[in-house]
PDB file of C-alpha atoms and ligand atoms in Angstrom:
ATOM      1  CA  UNK A   4     -26.318   7.767  72.068  1.00  0.00           C
ATOM      2  CA  UNK A   5     -30.109   7.003  72.373  1.00  0.00           C
ATOM      3  CA  UNK A   6     -31.277   4.070  70.775  1.00  0.00           C
ATOM      4  CA  UNK A   7     -32.718   6.014  67.660  1.00  0.00           C
ATOM      5  CA  UNK A   8     -29.059   6.819  66.741  1.00  0.00           C
ATOM      6  CA  UNK A   9     -28.770   2.805  65.832  1.00  0.00           C
ATOM      7  CA  UNK A  10     -30.931   3.371  62.824  1.00  0.00           C
ATOM      8  CA  UNK A  11     -28.721   4.280  60.135  1.00  0.00           C
ATOM      9  CA  UNK A  12     -28.118   7.725  58.249  1.00  0.00           C
ATOM     10  CA  UNK A  13     -27.986   7.071  54.532  1.00  0.00           C
ATOM     11  CA  UNK A  14     -25.022   8.918  52.774  1.00  0.00           C
ATOM     12  CA  UNK A  15     -25.569   9.163  49.023  1.00  0.00           C
ATOM     13  CA  UNK A  16     -22.015   9.354  47.907  1.00  0.00           C
ATOM     14  CA  UNK A  17     -19.536   9.416  45.584  1.00  0.00           C
ATOM     15  CA  UNK A  18     -17.727  12.407  46.687  1.00  0.00           C
ATOM     16  CA  UNK A  19     -14.494  13.155  48.924  1.00  0.00           C
ATOM     17  CA  UNK A  20     -17.318  14.826  51.412  1.00  0.00           C
ATOM     18  CA  UNK A  21     -19.298  12.014  51.447  1.00  0.00           C
ATOM     19  CA  UNK A  22     -16.273   9.809  52.517  1.00  0.00           C
ATOM     20  CA  UNK A  23     -15.351  12.401  54.981  1.00  0.00           C
ATOM     21  CA  UNK A  24     -18.776  12.402  56.443  1.00  0.00           C
ATOM     22  CA  UNK A  25     -19.129   8.770  56.556  1.00  0.00           C
ATOM     23  CA  UNK A  26     -15.667   8.461  58.551  1.00  0.00           C
ATOM     24  CA  UNK A  27     -16.965  11.286  61.091  1.00  0.00           C
ATOM     25  CA  UNK A  28     -20.457   9.592  61.415  1.00  0.00           C
ATOM     26  CA  UNK A  29     -18.489   6.218  62.489  1.00  0.00           C
ATOM     27  CA  UNK A  30     -16.225   7.829  64.857  1.00  0.00           C
ATOM     28  CA  UNK A  31     -19.026   9.443  66.376  1.00  0.00           C
ATOM     29  CA  UNK A  32     -20.548   5.951  66.766  1.00  0.00           C
ATOM     30  CA  UNK A  33     -23.668   6.885  64.564  1.00  0.00           C
ATOM     31  CA  UNK A  34     -24.622   4.028  62.251  1.00  0.00           C
ATOM     32  CA  UNK A  35     -24.242   5.031  58.605  1.00  0.00           C
ATOM     33  CA  UNK A  36     -24.666   3.317  55.460  1.00  0.00           C
ATOM     34  CA  UNK A  37     -23.010   5.018  52.685  1.00  0.00           C
ATOM     35  CA  UNK A  38     -24.585   4.352  49.071  1.00  0.00           C
ATOM     36  CA  UNK A  39     -22.799   4.470  45.580  1.00  0.00           C
ATOM     37  CA  UNK A  40     -24.044   4.206  42.070  1.00  0.00           C
ATOM     38  CA  UNK A  41     -21.459   1.312  40.844  1.00  0.00           C
ATOM     39  CA  UNK A  42     -20.534   3.589  38.113  1.00  0.00           C
ATOM     40  CA  UNK A  43     -16.483   3.404  38.899  1.00  0.00           C
ATOM     41  CA  UNK A  44     -15.097  -0.295  38.398  1.00  0.00           C
ATOM     42  CA  UNK A  45     -12.756   0.423  41.624  1.00  0.00           C
ATOM     43  CA  UNK A  46     -14.534   2.920  43.870  1.00  0.00           C
ATOM     44  CA  UNK A  47     -12.705   4.593  46.840  1.00  0.00           C
ATOM     45  CA  UNK A  48     -14.944   2.767  49.420  1.00  0.00           C
ATOM     46  CA  UNK A  49     -16.148   4.757  52.597  1.00  0.00           C
ATOM     47  CA  UNK A  50     -15.553   3.861  55.978  1.00  0.00           C
ATOM     48  CA  UNK A  51     -18.834   1.856  57.159  1.00  0.00           C
ATOM     49  CA  UNK A  52     -21.480  -0.064  55.956  1.00  0.00           C
ATOM     50  CA  UNK A  53     -21.458   0.534  52.089  1.00  0.00           C
ATOM     51  CA  UNK A  54     -24.045  -0.476  49.644  1.00  0.00           C
ATOM     52  CA  UNK A  55     -23.841  -0.180  45.827  1.00  0.00           C
ATOM     53  CA  UNK A  56     -26.339   0.293  42.990  1.00  0.00           C
ATOM     54  CA  UNK A  57     -29.426   2.255  42.236  1.00  0.00           C
ATOM     55  CA  UNK A  58     -32.784   2.180  44.104  1.00  0.00           C
ATOM     56  CA  UNK A  59     -35.024   2.108  41.176  1.00  0.00           C
ATOM     57  CA  UNK A  60     -36.068   5.663  41.285  1.00  0.00           C
ATOM     58  CA  UNK A  61     -37.764   7.638  43.888  1.00  0.00           C
ATOM     59  CA  UNK A  62     -40.273   4.955  44.689  1.00  0.00           C
ATOM     60  CA  UNK A  63     -37.524   2.302  45.290  1.00  0.00           C
ATOM     61  CA  UNK A  64     -35.827   4.544  47.595  1.00  0.00           C
ATOM     62  CA  UNK A  65     -38.632   5.278  49.655  1.00  0.00           C
ATOM     63  CA  UNK A  66     -39.144   1.655  49.787  1.00  0.00           C
ATOM     64  CA  UNK A  67     -35.741   1.062  50.812  1.00  0.00           C
ATOM     65  CA  UNK A  68     -35.705   4.023  53.718  1.00  0.00           C
ATOM     66  CA  UNK A  69     -38.801   2.350  55.471  1.00  0.00           C
ATOM     67  CA  UNK A  70     -37.012  -1.179  55.084  1.00  0.00           C
ATOM     68  CA  UNK A  71     -34.304   0.065  56.702  1.00  0.00           C
ATOM     69  CA  UNK A  72     -35.468   2.550  58.992  1.00  0.00           C
ATOM     70  CA  UNK A  73     -33.368   5.119  58.007  1.00  0.00           C
ATOM     71  CA  UNK A  74     -33.385   8.073  59.930  1.00  0.00           C
ATOM     72  CA  UNK A  75     -31.828  10.925  58.000  1.00  0.00           C
ATOM     73  CA  UNK A  76     -30.572  11.322  54.432  1.00  0.00           C
ATOM     74  CA  UNK A  77     -27.668  12.983  53.502  1.00  0.00           C
ATOM     75  CA  UNK A  78     -27.477  13.712  49.600  1.00  0.00           C
ATOM     76  CA  UNK A  79     -23.885  14.112  49.160  1.00  0.00           C
ATOM     77  CA  UNK A  80     -23.917  13.289  45.574  1.00  0.00           C
ATOM     78  CA  UNK A  81     -21.453  15.454  42.949  1.00  0.00           C
ATOM     79  CA  UNK A  82     -23.190  18.484  41.945  1.00  0.00           C
ATOM     80  CA  UNK A  83     -23.772  16.855  38.495  1.00  0.00           C
ATOM     81  CA  UNK A  84     -25.452  13.652  39.432  1.00  0.00           C
ATOM     82  CA  UNK A  85     -28.751  15.091  39.038  1.00  0.00           C
ATOM     83  CA  UNK A  86     -31.151  12.489  39.067  1.00  0.00           C
ATOM     84  CA  UNK A  87     -30.448  11.053  42.281  1.00  0.00           C
ATOM     85  CA  UNK A  88     -30.941  14.440  43.744  1.00  0.00           C
ATOM     86  CA  UNK A  89     -34.547  14.593  42.467  1.00  0.00           C
ATOM     87  CA  UNK A  90     -35.003  10.747  43.723  1.00  0.00           C
ATOM     88  CA  UNK A  91     -33.765  12.003  47.372  1.00  0.00           C
ATOM     89  CA  UNK A  92     -35.954  15.171  47.195  1.00  0.00           C
ATOM     90  CA  UNK A  93     -39.224  12.485  46.333  1.00  0.00           C
ATOM     91  CA  UNK A  94     -38.474   9.803  48.563  1.00  0.00           C
ATOM     92  CA  UNK A  95     -37.959  12.289  51.608  1.00  0.00           C
ATOM     93  CA  UNK A  96     -41.328  13.847  50.627  1.00  0.00           C
ATOM     94  CA  UNK A  97     -42.835  10.417  50.241  1.00  0.00           C
ATOM     95  CA  UNK A  98     -41.394   9.170  53.734  1.00  0.00           C
ATOM     96  CA  UNK A  99     -40.854  12.077  55.751  1.00  0.00           C
ATOM     97  CA  UNK A 100     -37.597  10.971  56.266  1.00  0.00           C
ATOM     98  CA  UNK A 101     -35.516  14.520  56.673  1.00  0.00           C
ATOM     99  CA  UNK A 102     -33.206  15.247  54.048  1.00  0.00           C
ATOM    100  CA  UNK A 103     -30.075  17.398  53.751  1.00  0.00           C
ATOM    101  CA  UNK A 104     -28.147  18.327  50.719  1.00  0.00           C
ATOM    102  CA  UNK A 105     -24.031  18.757  51.207  1.00  0.00           C
ATOM    103  CA  UNK A 106     -22.877  20.117  48.414  1.00  0.00           C
ATOM    104  CA  UNK A 107     -19.479  21.973  48.282  1.00  0.00           C
ATOM    105  CA  UNK A 108     -19.187  25.584  46.805  1.00  0.00           C
ATOM    106  CA  UNK A 109     -18.347  26.042  42.703  1.00  0.00           C
ATOM    107  CA  UNK A 110     -15.062  27.603  41.637  1.00  0.00           C
ATOM    108  CA  UNK A 111     -14.886  31.343  41.492  1.00  0.00           C
ATOM    109  CA  UNK A 112     -12.583  32.995  38.495  1.00  0.00           C
ATOM    110  CA  UNK A 113      -9.951  34.950  39.998  1.00  0.00           C
ATOM    111  CA  UNK A 114      -7.264  37.665  38.805  1.00  0.00           C
ATOM    112  CA  UNK A 115      -5.289  36.587  35.781  1.00  0.00           C
ATOM    113  CA  UNK A 116      -8.543  33.752  35.009  1.00  0.00           C
ATOM    114  CA  UNK A 117     -10.193  33.789  31.161  1.00  0.00           C
ATOM    115  CA  UNK A 118     -13.379  31.766  31.930  1.00  0.00           C
ATOM    116  CA  UNK A 119     -16.095  30.950  29.524  1.00  0.00           C
ATOM    117  CA  UNK A 120     -19.439  29.603  31.046  1.00  0.00           C
ATOM    118  CA  UNK A 121     -21.260  26.983  29.251  1.00  0.00           C
ATOM    119  CA  UNK A 122     -24.692  25.829  30.344  1.00  0.00           C
ATOM    120  CA  UNK A 123     -24.351  22.075  29.100  1.00  0.00           C
ATOM    121  CA  UNK A 124     -21.586  20.016  27.338  1.00  0.00           C
ATOM    122  CA  UNK A 125     -23.201  20.403  24.039  1.00  0.00           C
ATOM    123  CA  UNK A 126     -22.909  24.142  24.622  1.00  0.00           C
ATOM    124  CA  UNK A 127     -19.102  23.826  25.576  1.00  0.00           C
ATOM    125  CA  UNK A 128     -18.832  21.981  22.249  1.00  0.00           C
ATOM    126  CA  UNK A 129     -20.521  24.856  20.234  1.00  0.00           C
ATOM    127  CA  UNK A 130     -17.673  27.148  22.088  1.00  0.00           C
ATOM    128  CA  UNK A 131     -14.665  25.059  21.551  1.00  0.00           C
ATOM    129  CA  UNK A 132     -13.739  25.671  17.809  1.00  0.00           C
ATOM    130  CA  UNK A 133     -13.261  29.211  18.384  1.00  0.00           C
ATOM    131  CA  UNK A 134     -10.939  28.843  21.562  1.00  0.00           C
ATOM    132  CA  UNK A 135      -8.456  26.228  20.581  1.00  0.00           C
ATOM    133  CA  UNK A 136      -7.563  23.028  18.647  1.00  0.00           C
ATOM    134  CA  UNK A 137      -5.739  21.161  21.303  1.00  0.00           C
ATOM    135  CA  UNK A 138      -8.583  20.702  24.309  1.00  0.00           C
ATOM    136  CA  UNK A 139      -7.745  18.836  27.583  1.00  0.00           C
ATOM    137  CA  UNK A 140     -11.716  17.648  28.241  1.00  0.00           C
ATOM    138  CA  UNK A 141     -12.058  16.617  32.000  1.00  0.00           C
ATOM    139  CA  UNK A 142     -15.405  16.544  31.991  1.00  0.00           C
ATOM    140  CA  UNK A 143     -15.615  12.588  33.136  1.00  0.00           C
ATOM    141  CA  UNK A 144     -16.347   9.570  31.363  1.00  0.00           C
ATOM    142  CA  UNK A 145     -20.381   9.927  30.586  1.00  0.00           C
ATOM    143  CA  UNK A 146     -21.609  12.631  28.033  1.00  0.00           C
ATOM    144  CA  UNK A 147     -18.579  12.939  25.600  1.00  0.00           C
ATOM    145  CA  UNK A 148     -20.744  12.162  22.778  1.00  0.00           C
ATOM    146  CA  UNK A 149     -21.364  15.934  22.632  1.00  0.00           C
ATOM    147  CA  UNK A 150     -18.032  16.342  21.284  1.00  0.00           C
ATOM    148  CA  UNK A 151     -17.846  13.670  18.892  1.00  0.00           C
ATOM    149  CA  UNK A 152     -18.450  15.782  15.924  1.00  0.00           C
ATOM    150  CA  UNK A 153     -15.596  18.031  16.229  1.00  0.00           C
ATOM    151  CA  UNK A 154     -13.261  16.503  13.875  1.00  0.00           C
ATOM    152  CA  UNK A 155     -10.964  19.642  13.420  1.00  0.00           C
ATOM    153  CA  UNK A 156     -10.247  19.516  17.363  1.00  0.00           C
ATOM    154  CA  UNK A 157      -7.734  17.364  19.303  1.00  0.00           C
ATOM    155  CA  UNK A 158      -8.662  16.179  22.836  1.00  0.00           C
ATOM    156  CA  UNK A 159      -6.842  14.968  25.325  1.00  0.00           C
ATOM    157  CA  UNK A 160      -9.689  13.095  27.747  1.00  0.00           C
ATOM    158  CA  UNK A 161      -8.904  12.461  31.313  1.00  0.00           C
ATOM    159  CA  UNK A 162     -11.258   9.886  33.368  1.00  0.00           C
ATOM    160  CA  UNK A 163     -11.478   7.536  36.015  1.00  0.00           C
ATOM    161  CA  UNK A 164     -12.505   4.643  33.806  1.00  0.00           C
ATOM    162  CA  UNK A 165     -12.718   4.316  30.016  1.00  0.00           C
ATOM    163  CA  UNK A 166     -15.173   6.236  28.552  1.00  0.00           C
ATOM    164  CA  UNK A 167     -17.970   4.777  25.817  1.00  0.00           C
ATOM    165  CA  UNK A 168     -17.976   5.880  22.607  1.00  0.00           C
ATOM    166  CA  UNK A 169     -18.720   7.925  20.517  1.00  0.00           C
ATOM    167  CA  UNK A 170     -15.522   9.775  21.298  1.00  0.00           C
ATOM    168  CA  UNK A 171     -14.178  12.641  18.910  1.00  0.00           C
ATOM    169  CA  UNK A 172     -12.239  11.170  16.275  1.00  0.00           C
ATOM    170  CA  UNK A 173      -8.717  12.589  17.309  1.00  0.00           C
ATOM    171  CA  UNK A 174      -8.549  11.790  21.004  1.00  0.00           C
ATOM    172  CA  UNK A 175      -6.241  10.273  23.282  1.00  0.00           C
ATOM    173  CA  UNK A 176      -7.712   8.898  26.509  1.00  0.00           C
ATOM    174  CA  UNK A 177      -5.719   8.863  29.882  1.00  0.00           C
ATOM    175  CA  UNK A 178      -7.055   7.115  32.811  1.00  0.00           C
ATOM    176  CA  UNK A 179      -6.335   8.853  36.075  1.00  0.00           C
ATOM    177  CA  UNK A 180      -8.226   9.998  39.298  1.00  0.00           C
ATOM    178  CA  UNK A 181      -7.381  12.997  41.618  1.00  0.00           C
ATOM    179  CA  UNK A 182      -6.230  14.769  43.597  1.00  0.00           C
ATOM    180  CA  UNK A 183      -3.988  16.340  40.833  1.00  0.00           C
ATOM    181  CA  UNK A 184      -1.349  19.080  41.756  1.00  0.00           C
ATOM    182  CA  UNK A 185      -0.338  22.591  39.766  1.00  0.00           C
ATOM    183  CA  UNK A 186       3.212  20.782  38.642  1.00  0.00           C
ATOM    184  CA  UNK A 187       1.487  17.667  37.258  1.00  0.00           C
ATOM    185  CA  UNK A 188      -1.345  19.762  35.245  1.00  0.00           C
ATOM    186  CA  UNK A 189       1.289  22.270  34.144  1.00  0.00           C
ATOM    187  CA  UNK A 190       3.652  19.479  33.117  1.00  0.00           C
ATOM    188  CA  UNK A 191       0.579  17.556  31.169  1.00  0.00           C
ATOM    189  CA  UNK A 192      -0.597  20.545  29.565  1.00  0.00           C
ATOM    190  CA  UNK A 193       2.614  21.540  28.327  1.00  0.00           C
ATOM    191  CA  UNK A 194       3.244  18.069  26.807  1.00  0.00           C
ATOM    192  CA  UNK A 195       0.165  17.956  24.987  1.00  0.00           C
ATOM    193  CA  UNK A 196       0.317  21.795  23.871  1.00  0.00           C
ATOM    194  CA  UNK A 197      -3.130  22.287  25.340  1.00  0.00           C
ATOM    195  CA  UNK A 198      -4.807  25.460  24.586  1.00  0.00           C
ATOM    196  CA  UNK A 199      -8.055  25.334  26.038  1.00  0.00           C
ATOM    197  CA  UNK A 200      -9.343  23.251  28.988  1.00  0.00           C
ATOM    198  CA  UNK A 201     -13.070  22.182  29.267  1.00  0.00           C
ATOM    199  CA  UNK A 202     -14.332  21.238  33.124  1.00  0.00           C
ATOM    200  CA  UNK A 203     -17.593  21.024  34.861  1.00  0.00           C
ATOM    201  CA  UNK A 204     -17.938  23.380  37.561  1.00  0.00           C
ATOM    202  CA  UNK A 205     -17.475  20.556  40.104  1.00  0.00           C
ATOM    203  CA  UNK A 206     -15.914  22.652  42.785  1.00  0.00           C
ATOM    204  CA  UNK A 207     -13.486  21.561  45.736  1.00  0.00           C
ATOM    205  CA  UNK A 208      -9.913  20.897  45.900  1.00  0.00           C
ATOM    206  CA  UNK A 209      -9.442  17.283  44.271  1.00  0.00           C
ATOM    207  CA  UNK A 210      -9.137  18.487  40.880  1.00  0.00           C
ATOM    208  CA  UNK A 211      -9.006  22.702  41.073  1.00  0.00           C
ATOM    209  CA  UNK A 212      -5.174  22.575  39.875  1.00  0.00           C
ATOM    210  CA  UNK A 213      -5.789  22.416  36.301  1.00  0.00           C
ATOM    211  CA  UNK A 214      -7.404  25.580  36.858  1.00  0.00           C
ATOM    212  CA  UNK A 215      -4.200  27.158  38.216  1.00  0.00           C
ATOM    213  CA  UNK A 216      -2.270  25.618  35.389  1.00  0.00           C
ATOM    214  CA  UNK A 217      -4.825  26.982  32.834  1.00  0.00           C
ATOM    215  CA  UNK A 218      -4.200  30.584  34.460  1.00  0.00           C
ATOM    216  CA  UNK A 219      -0.486  30.038  34.621  1.00  0.00           C
ATOM    217  CA  UNK A 220      -0.332  29.370  30.820  1.00  0.00           C
ATOM    218  CA  UNK A 221      -2.638  31.797  29.850  1.00  0.00           C
ATOM    219  CA  UNK A 222      -5.163  29.353  28.297  1.00  0.00           C
ATOM    220  CA  UNK A 223      -8.634  29.960  28.295  1.00  0.00           C
ATOM    221  CA  UNK A 224     -11.175  27.423  30.345  1.00  0.00           C
ATOM    222  CA  UNK A 225     -14.769  26.335  29.381  1.00  0.00           C
ATOM    223  CA  UNK A 226     -16.530  25.784  32.962  1.00  0.00           C
ATOM    224  CA  UNK A 227     -19.721  23.941  32.550  1.00  0.00           C
ATOM    225  CA  UNK A 228     -22.354  25.285  35.206  1.00  0.00           C
ATOM    226  CA  UNK A 229     -24.296  23.194  37.687  1.00  0.00           C
ATOM    227  CA  UNK A 230     -27.346  21.742  36.847  1.00  0.00           C
ATOM    228  CA  UNK A 231     -30.918  22.940  38.922  1.00  0.00           C
ATOM    229  CA  UNK A 232     -31.327  20.545  41.844  1.00  0.00           C
ATOM    230  CA  UNK A 233     -34.371  20.269  43.851  1.00  0.00           C
ATOM    231  CA  UNK A 234     -34.915  23.038  46.848  1.00  0.00           C
ATOM    232  CA  UNK A 235     -33.908  21.079  49.972  1.00  0.00           C
ATOM    233  CA  UNK A 236     -32.134  22.242  53.148  1.00  0.00           C
ATOM    234  CA  UNK A 237     -28.394  22.427  51.858  1.00  0.00           C
ATOM    235  CA  UNK A 238     -24.922  22.765  53.672  1.00  0.00           C
ATOM    236  CA  UNK A 239     -21.335  23.496  52.360  1.00  0.00           C
ATOM    237  CA  UNK A 240     -19.247  21.534  55.020  1.00  0.00           C
ATOM    238  CA  UNK A 241     -18.873  18.362  56.527  1.00  0.00           C
ATOM    239  CA  UNK A 242     -19.331  19.968  59.793  1.00  0.00           C
ATOM    240  CA  UNK A 243     -22.366  21.437  58.740  1.00  0.00           C
ATOM    241  CA  UNK A 244     -23.567  18.539  58.244  1.00  0.00           C
ATOM    242  CA  UNK A 245     -22.745  16.832  61.344  1.00  0.00           C
ATOM    243  CA  UNK A 246     -24.282  19.509  63.283  1.00  0.00           C
ATOM    244  CA  UNK A 247     -27.522  18.645  61.281  1.00  0.00           C
ATOM    245  CA  UNK A 248     -27.488  15.234  61.608  1.00  0.00           C
ATOM    246  CA  UNK A 249     -26.877  15.837  65.577  1.00  0.00           C
ATOM    247  CA  UNK A 250     -29.910  17.715  65.774  1.00  0.00           C
ATOM    248  CA  UNK A 251     -31.871  15.389  63.720  1.00  0.00           C
ATOM    249  CA  UNK A 252     -30.896  12.499  65.950  1.00  0.00           C
ATOM    250  CA  UNK A 253     -31.845  14.821  68.828  1.00  0.00           C
ATOM    251  CA  UNK A 254     -28.616  13.205  70.763  1.00  0.00           C
ATOM    252  CA  UNK A 255     -27.055  14.991  73.690  1.00  0.00           C
ATOM    253  CA  UNK A 256     -23.822  13.071  72.633  1.00  0.00           C
ATOM    254  CA  UNK A 257     -21.459  16.240  72.491  1.00  0.00           C
ATOM    255  CA  UNK A 258     -19.038  13.951  70.599  1.00  0.00           C
ATOM    256  CA  UNK A 259     -21.261  14.331  67.316  1.00  0.00           C
ATOM    257  CA  UNK A 260     -20.309  18.041  67.262  1.00  0.00           C
TER     258      UNK A 260
HETATM  259  P1  NAP B 304     -27.466  10.411  38.381  1.00  0.00           P
HETATM  260  O1  NAP B 304     -27.738  10.795  36.896  1.00  0.00           O
HETATM  261  O2  NAP B 304     -27.757  11.221  39.357  1.00  0.00           O
HETATM  262  O3  NAP B 304     -27.625   9.144  38.830  1.00  0.00           O
HETATM  263  C1  NAP B 304     -28.519   8.289  37.578  1.00  0.00           C
HETATM  264  C2  NAP B 304     -28.752   6.945  38.368  1.00  0.00           C
HETATM  265  O4  NAP B 304     -27.568   5.957  39.129  1.00  0.00           O
HETATM  266  C3  NAP B 304     -29.759   7.308  39.598  1.00  0.00           C
HETATM  267  O5  NAP B 304     -31.175   7.694  39.215  1.00  0.00           O
HETATM  268  C4  NAP B 304     -29.504   6.221  40.760  1.00  0.00           C
HETATM  269  O6  NAP B 304     -30.038   5.088  40.173  1.00  0.00           O
HETATM  270  C5  NAP B 304     -27.910   5.860  40.678  1.00  0.00           C
HETATM  271  N1  NAP B 304     -27.711   6.615  41.399  1.00  0.00           N
HETATM  272  C6  NAP B 304     -26.813   7.714  41.380  1.00  0.00           C
HETATM  273  N2  NAP B 304     -26.001   8.014  42.481  1.00  0.00           N
HETATM  274  C7  NAP B 304     -26.123   6.858  43.247  1.00  0.00           C
HETATM  275  C8  NAP B 304     -25.833   7.023  44.440  1.00  0.00           C
HETATM  276  N3  NAP B 304     -25.137   7.523  45.528  1.00  0.00           N
HETATM  277  N4  NAP B 304     -26.354   5.532  45.313  1.00  0.00           N
HETATM  278  C9  NAP B 304     -27.273   4.827  44.800  1.00  0.00           C
HETATM  279  N5  NAP B 304     -27.751   5.095  43.326  1.00  0.00           N
HETATM  280  C10 NAP B 304     -27.166   6.214  42.761  1.00  0.00           C
HETATM  281  O7  NAP B 304     -25.556  10.496  38.651  1.00  0.00           O
HETATM  282  P2  NAP B 304     -24.667  10.280  37.778  1.00  0.00           P
HETATM  283  O8  NAP B 304     -24.022  11.732  37.354  1.00  0.00           O
HETATM  284  O9  NAP B 304     -24.602   8.933  37.137  1.00  0.00           O
HETATM  285  O10 NAP B 304     -23.380   9.748  39.057  1.00  0.00           O
HETATM  286  C11 NAP B 304     -23.417   8.536  39.865  1.00  0.00           C
HETATM  287  C12 NAP B 304     -22.417   8.681  40.907  1.00  0.00           C
HETATM  288  O11 NAP B 304     -21.310   9.284  40.737  1.00  0.00           O
HETATM  289  C13 NAP B 304     -23.119   9.516  41.761  1.00  0.00           C
HETATM  290  O12 NAP B 304     -23.528   9.175  42.965  1.00  0.00           O
HETATM  291  C14 NAP B 304     -22.190  10.795  42.182  1.00  0.00           C
HETATM  292  O13 NAP B 304     -22.023  11.323  43.635  1.00  0.00           O
HETATM  293  C15 NAP B 304     -20.772  10.063  41.663  1.00  0.00           C
HETATM  294  N6  NAP B 304     -19.912  11.146  40.430  1.00  0.00           N
HETATM  295  C16 NAP B 304     -20.696  12.000  39.432  1.00  0.00           C
HETATM  296  C17 NAP B 304     -20.020  12.658  38.898  1.00  0.00           C
HETATM  297  C18 NAP B 304     -20.755  13.190  37.813  1.00  0.00           C
HETATM  298  O14 NAP B 304     -19.923  14.297  36.929  1.00  0.00           O
HETATM  299  N7  NAP B 304     -22.048  13.102  37.279  1.00  0.00           N
HETATM  300  C19 NAP B 304     -18.873  13.071  39.033  1.00  0.00           C
HETATM  301  C20 NAP B 304     -17.995  12.368  40.375  1.00  0.00           C
HETATM  302  C21 NAP B 304     -18.885  11.432  41.081  1.00  0.00           C
HETATM  303  P3  NAP B 304     -31.871   4.820  41.074  1.00  0.00           P
HETATM  304  O15 NAP B 304     -32.847   5.736  39.856  1.00  0.00           O
HETATM  305  O16 NAP B 304     -31.911   3.423  40.270  1.00  0.00           O
HETATM  306  O17 NAP B 304     -31.792   4.761  42.021  1.00  0.00           O
END
């Protein structure tokens, strides 16, 4: 490793990929600082150094990158975390610090799936009354106000921390976090007589079991499309992110492959 490798790589996190990347960088002796927004009360902490809380927009992030001497940034935040993606792009441009986007692939419908694509949570809410009356709502605790006016629909809302009001008037909240199994999702959906599922196109394996369960039960799924992100160099796997970091650090250490 060169001296430069002790300057940190910043991983913007809050995802399983971000944790896997931080763990791999630690293993290879690359200094990594993971950043979390601080939304979840008891977050799963990545290995290595961690900082928690917003930076104060692109300017705040740019200042932080300079102060810490950050050598590269990997934006491994969730596909629906729009603002931090724009912040990272702005700060990278302002400072010249190289930026990589690590984003898992979206889900693909297969044989037997009945998926309806929605452009937003509001759009999903508009589609619901025609699709069912007992909804499994798995879009997270933010943005549930979009469903608050649907008084003829019953919701099973699942999220990690308690959601903020307003919520739909007929709703049960369960607090849980993945990974989930198809058997567990099937049992949950049967127990609550779910007739339609709403999800973001989060991708990944942690939360995809609900899609398998919906297919087995012949239930429709409303899938909210990912919002657009700034056009930056993007990879889909932790291995490719490691390769990018290795070339940015200019290290000859083959362990960082
Ligand atoms: P967001 O709308 O993009 O972020 C809002 C603000 O929170 C940002 O402007 C930034 O504040 C701060 N922030 C976000 N991610 C941060 C990070 N990793 N480190 C430091 N500050 C961060 O994001 P969000 O949708 O609220 O999501 C928050 C976090 O939860 C993300 O890190 C994401 O990876 C994770 N997450 C989100 C979802 C989802 O569905 N949205 C699902 C699972 C996990 P400043 O402008 O002050 O810097």
